[in-house]
Amino acid sequence: MPLDVAPISRSYETQRTLNPPGIPAAAPLPTGETDDTRRIRERFGDDIGAAGLHNGNQVVYVKPAQLKALAAFLRADPQLQYETLIDVTSVDRSHLPLNGDDARFQAIYQFRSYTRNQHLTLVTNCEAAASPAPSADHNETLLPHIDSLTGVFRGADWPEREVYDLMGIQFDGHPDLRRILMPKNWPYHPLQKQTPLGGEEVPFTLTWDDPEFETLGAQILPAESAAPDLPPGMSRENMIINMGPHHPSTHGVLRLVVELDGERVVSIDPDLGFLHSGFEKTAEHKRYKDFVYYTDRMDYLSAMANNLGYCLTVEHMLGLEIPERAQVIRVIMVEMQRIASHLFWLATHVLDVSGTGMSLLMYATRERERILDLFEMVCGARLTVSYIRIGGVWQDLPKAFITELKDFIRVMPQKIREYEAMLTDAPLWQERLAGVGYISREDGLAMGLTGPMLRGSGVDWDLRRDRPYSGYEGYEFEVPTSDRGDCYGRYRVRMEEMRQSIRILQQAVDTLPSGLYKSNNRKVSAPPRAELDVSMEALIHHFKLMTEGFHVSPGFFYHGIEGSKGELGFFVYSDGSAKPYRLHVHGPSFNNLYAIDHISRGEMLSDVVTNIGSIDIVLGEVDR
Amino acid sequence: MGLEQKVPEGILTTTLDSVINWGRANSTWPLLFGLACCAMEMIATGTARHDIARYGSELFRASPRQADLMIVSGRVSNKMAPVIKRIYDQMSAPKWVIAMGICASAGGPFNNYAIIQGVDKIIPVDVYVPGCPPRPESLLYALDKLREKQARESISADRLSQAEEQLAIEEIIPLGA
Ligand code: SF4
């Protein structure tokens, strides 16, 4: 019996709300110019459709034929030096009003120059498929296509596979264009607009007569065994073993197909998507304010950072000012979250490497529990917090919070010293980490790695310092780096990051201003409960917000923050309505995990486990 | 397997039942198996503060053959579902399942193409734990509930499930071949 994956259409989910005329609208073209766009125009002339600033980001529209040449130019030109391709995404514009010859699919690339501290967005139309009507069934020849950038930036490999899998854009010249998240025989591309969200009718009546209950506990899905495919490039002459998706050391449901020559790793092919939950598609059906709750569940070890990344992106598109106090509270929360996430990384890393290191798991979770208690104090939840909301934070800090936090700041440095005393100079720890999982600076940049993975290879970059948000420019802290490029270097970087986070926390507590904890703009953030009793206007605002939400003017914007695992970016495409037209999440774990094959080659099988721990992945974010 | 095979037909096992149930309820070993966010709370339950060892369940086993309890801690995607079913089949009877969190119970916030609306669509569930994620205390309460259920079980009824299990094993043998 084949898997029944017929998309279920729930009309109440996709119903268009009553929108004012002019909605939906396509994103406007960029205006003005910058040095970089001028330089690109000089070189490419008419092949550049439009170039300039859009929502504060540099945006360049390029003709598909010149995409590859432009990417190579961006990378090689000494005046541009865009070393890294951060992200690849796409948008299906079939629900937007388009002019006759506008392409339906657009691919969108985010480039970053670390040396020049510049960010550039490249937009290009995908050439239409041979037949204009895209069919719902899977037919390769009908897919729109565009040149692959894998030849220029190695790191384009996985992001392009993701776009192919979810959006159905074919990348010409991609060495290995397979599905990456969905099962390999999945019949359609879920992010295309004609594909419904799917899911099930929610049974509103629950009686035992419901046919729903007849199947309870019975197997619906067949668990038949299919002969596994040999990933391309692997040879049966070597031993091929399967790690995961149920494996204690893969930090969740990751499957690695490892090709071994004796005990040495020849190559690794990660199989992702066992936790694919359709976040991006779901976002298109939720109002802006309602997607905050979903962000918690992506990187569930740093929910606060996810909240912040999303809120900042939408707030920037709205042009919303955030009160001073709210910004400081946000910084406190995000830095606490960074420590909590690093503690969990440390605990599981030690557990994986030593096999029996239960003690560090116990110690590190002891401190982590303190942080979770503090979270619980402010919002009532430990893990899925949704505390940072669009416009500020959910509620003000309770009175006891600051005292508790100060106590935490007081004891934490001592605890970090304790962990380091157990590990840093321990011969066993050094033996397992030093020289293992080496990645050079150049490779790290070409693969689009971010966060501690990049800093561990000597790239001095931290979005908090270099492209500050939420008032990070006002704090004094150092960005630890290491030139070692191995697991040990990354270990040192993360340990030092925890210390720096405490430093930031200390400064934030000392300077916490009084004032509003969320924006006073009633069009975006709900009025306080007390106001509803006395003000009719507040009541109306509340009603409008809860039933309709707020509208974001048409356009798109990418914003990245420094999450605990690397650059956490959100790309939002708005058509002017109250729901995102397209939302894409750049999860740092996804790009960093790409390095696993490269850094493990030639090493022992047991080092693979060390490398997974050292990359610090969360599968919720990898698979989204 | 094990004890109940040695009990011949026709012998009353009422007293044995309580002894065996007592043993089972106090050493229910969970499968070391995390899916999503809820798994973090499952790990938290395993650490010193919440101390699942009080229930005799601190020994998380990575091999399904050594585990009695599957805690489905998180959302089950279409891609993962056959894997979960396979792991469940590989566990030896008696076995129990806790659906931890709203995702494993009913799909939760993810009513979409990717997520199965409740793990009970593929395997039988003994205890459902609400919450997103359930707090460690809720998981411990679920273990309490499971004990109540275990206390009502009888090894003579287990015989049936053994026959079923034999079937399941026969089903999966060609996989290894
Ligand atoms: S129930 Fe909530 S916390 Fe648990 S897996 Fe689902 S979304 Fe995550």
PDB file of C-alpha atoms in Angstrom, chain A residues 10 181-182 186 188 190 197-200 202 216-221 223 225 245-246 248 253 271-279 281-282 294 297 300-301 344 362 365 369 373 376 382-384, chain B residues 31-37 40-41 43-44 46-50 62 64 75 77-83 85-87 109-117 120-122 124 132-133 135-136 175:
ATOM      1  CA  ARG A  10      -9.225  22.884   4.263  1.00  0.00           C
ATOM      2  CA  LEU A 181      13.913  16.902   3.475  1.00  0.00           C
ATOM      3  CA  MET A 182      10.877  15.106   2.119  1.00  0.00           C
ATOM      4  CA  TRP A 186       7.072  12.429  -2.231  1.00  0.00           C
ATOM      5  CA  TYR A 188       4.749  17.164  -4.959  1.00  0.00           C
ATOM      6  CA  PRO A 190       4.925  21.521  -0.727  1.00  0.00           C
ATOM      7  CA  LEU A 197      -1.313  23.128   3.484  1.00  0.00           C
ATOM      8  CA  GLY A 198      -2.530  19.584   4.005  1.00  0.00           C
ATOM      9  CA  GLY A 199      -3.171  18.079   7.390  1.00  0.00           C
ATOM     10  CA  GLU A 200      -6.449  16.746   8.668  1.00  0.00           C
ATOM     11  CA  VAL A 202     -10.027  18.761  13.123  1.00  0.00           C
ATOM     12  CA  LEU A 216      -7.171   4.212  16.784  1.00  0.00           C
ATOM     13  CA  GLY A 217      -4.185   2.111  17.622  1.00  0.00           C
ATOM     14  CA  ALA A 218      -4.257   0.324  14.314  1.00  0.00           C
ATOM     15  CA  GLN A 219      -1.458   0.615  11.906  1.00  0.00           C
ATOM     16  CA  ILE A 220      -2.308   2.905   9.052  1.00  0.00           C
ATOM     17  CA  LEU A 221       1.083   3.495   7.605  1.00  0.00           C
ATOM     18  CA  ALA A 223       6.364  -0.016   7.626  1.00  0.00           C
ATOM     19  CA  SER A 225      11.174  -2.300   4.129  1.00  0.00           C
ATOM     20  CA  PRO A 245      17.645   8.165  12.670  1.00  0.00           C
ATOM     21  CA  HIS A 246      17.339   6.439  16.023  1.00  0.00           C
ATOM     22  CA  PRO A 248      21.856   8.097  20.845  1.00  0.00           C
ATOM     23  CA  VAL A 253      16.518  12.117  14.325  1.00  0.00           C
ATOM     24  CA  ASP A 271      19.778  12.073   5.362  1.00  0.00           C
ATOM     25  CA  LEU A 272      17.651  14.858   6.783  1.00  0.00           C
ATOM     26  CA  GLY A 273      13.983  15.592   7.101  1.00  0.00           C
ATOM     27  CA  PHE A 274      12.903  13.111   9.754  1.00  0.00           C
ATOM     28  CA  LEU A 275      11.649  16.069  11.749  1.00  0.00           C
ATOM     29  CA  HIS A 276      10.441  18.176   8.851  1.00  0.00           C
ATOM     30  CA  SER A 277       7.372  19.932  10.213  1.00  0.00           C
ATOM     31  CA  GLY A 278       6.437  22.347   7.460  1.00  0.00           C
ATOM     32  CA  PHE A 279       7.154  25.566   9.374  1.00  0.00           C
ATOM     33  CA  LYS A 281       4.276  26.514   4.705  1.00  0.00           C
ATOM     34  CA  THR A 282       2.463  26.917   8.013  1.00  0.00           C
ATOM     35  CA  TYR A 294       6.009  28.527  16.072  1.00  0.00           C
ATOM     36  CA  ARG A 297       9.644  25.042  18.232  1.00  0.00           C
ATOM     37  CA  TYR A 300      13.945  24.453  20.803  1.00  0.00           C
ATOM     38  CA  LEU A 301      17.181  24.934  22.700  1.00  0.00           C
ATOM     39  CA  PHE A 344      23.224  21.715  26.795  1.00  0.00           C
ATOM     40  CA  MET A 362      24.075  16.483  35.629  1.00  0.00           C
ATOM     41  CA  THR A 365      21.679  20.764  33.486  1.00  0.00           C
ATOM     42  CA  GLU A 369      17.572  24.500  35.204  1.00  0.00           C
ATOM     43  CA  ASP A 373      13.451  28.758  36.260  1.00  0.00           C
ATOM     44  CA  GLU A 376       9.450  30.404  33.967  1.00  0.00           C
ATOM     45  CA  ARG A 382      10.496  26.632  30.490  1.00  0.00           C
ATOM     46  CA  LEU A 383      11.225  25.753  26.908  1.00  0.00           C
ATOM     47  CA  THR A 384       8.714  27.109  24.452  1.00  0.00           C
TER      48      THR A 384
ATOM     49  CA  LEU B  31      13.885   3.698  25.044  1.00  0.00           C
ATOM     50  CA  LEU B  32      16.556   6.347  24.508  1.00  0.00           C
ATOM     51  CA  PHE B  33      14.704   8.054  21.759  1.00  0.00           C
ATOM     52  CA  GLY B  34      14.081  11.746  21.320  1.00  0.00           C
ATOM     53  CA  LEU B  35      12.136  13.368  18.539  1.00  0.00           C
ATOM     54  CA  ALA B  36      11.691  17.094  19.068  1.00  0.00           C
ATOM     55  CA  CYS B  37      11.296  19.769  21.719  1.00  0.00           C
ATOM     56  CA  MET B  40      14.511  18.121  25.931  1.00  0.00           C
ATOM     57  CA  GLU B  41      12.021  17.877  28.754  1.00  0.00           C
ATOM     58  CA  ILE B  43      16.161  14.582  29.227  1.00  0.00           C
ATOM     59  CA  ALA B  44      15.460  17.118  31.960  1.00  0.00           C
ATOM     60  CA  GLY B  46      16.247  12.144  33.521  1.00  0.00           C
ATOM     61  CA  THR B  47      18.631  14.499  35.281  1.00  0.00           C
ATOM     62  CA  ALA B  48      19.212  15.063  38.951  1.00  0.00           C
ATOM     63  CA  ARG B  49      16.547  17.617  39.704  1.00  0.00           C
ATOM     64  CA  HIS B  50      13.531  15.622  38.573  1.00  0.00           C
ATOM     65  CA  ALA B  62      19.368   2.703  23.110  1.00  0.00           C
ATOM     66  CA  PRO B  64      14.727  -1.405  21.393  1.00  0.00           C
ATOM     67  CA  ARG B  75       6.129  15.410  16.502  1.00  0.00           C
ATOM     68  CA  SER B  77       6.688  13.317  10.537  1.00  0.00           C
ATOM     69  CA  ASN B  78       5.657  11.264   7.556  1.00  0.00           C
ATOM     70  CA  LYS B  79       9.260  10.362   6.984  1.00  0.00           C
ATOM     71  CA  MET B  80       9.779   9.259  10.587  1.00  0.00           C
ATOM     72  CA  ALA B  81       6.556   7.276  10.970  1.00  0.00           C
ATOM     73  CA  PRO B  82       7.729   4.023   9.386  1.00  0.00           C
ATOM     74  CA  VAL B  83      10.879   4.205  11.489  1.00  0.00           C
ATOM     75  CA  LYS B  85       6.671   1.684  13.724  1.00  0.00           C
ATOM     76  CA  ARG B  86       9.731  -0.429  13.024  1.00  0.00           C
ATOM     77  CA  ILE B  87      11.333   0.393  16.353  1.00  0.00           C
ATOM     78  CA  PRO B 109       0.185  23.030  16.253  1.00  0.00           C
ATOM     79  CA  PHE B 110       1.332  21.239  13.125  1.00  0.00           C
ATOM     80  CA  ASN B 111      -1.793  20.333  11.242  1.00  0.00           C
ATOM     81  CA  ASN B 112      -0.086  20.176   7.875  1.00  0.00           C
ATOM     82  CA  TYR B 113       1.315  17.974   5.165  1.00  0.00           C
ATOM     83  CA  ALA B 114       4.403  16.932   7.088  1.00  0.00           C
ATOM     84  CA  ILE B 115       3.190  15.789  10.474  1.00  0.00           C
ATOM     85  CA  ILE B 116       1.108  12.748  11.389  1.00  0.00           C
ATOM     86  CA  GLN B 117      -1.807  13.794  13.555  1.00  0.00           C
ATOM     87  CA  ASP B 120      -1.685   6.532  17.775  1.00  0.00           C
ATOM     88  CA  LYS B 121      -2.248   6.328  14.045  1.00  0.00           C
ATOM     89  CA  ILE B 122       0.698   3.964  13.824  1.00  0.00           C
ATOM     90  CA  PRO B 124      -1.051   1.827  20.256  1.00  0.00           C
ATOM     91  CA  CYS B 132       3.665  21.628  24.742  1.00  0.00           C
ATOM     92  CA  PRO B 133       6.058  20.480  26.047  1.00  0.00           C
ATOM     93  CA  ARG B 135       6.759  19.664  32.207  1.00  0.00           C
ATOM     94  CA  PRO B 136       8.979  16.953  33.694  1.00  0.00           C
ATOM     95  CA  LEU B 175      14.291  -6.884   6.357  1.00  0.00           C
TER      96      LEU B 175
END
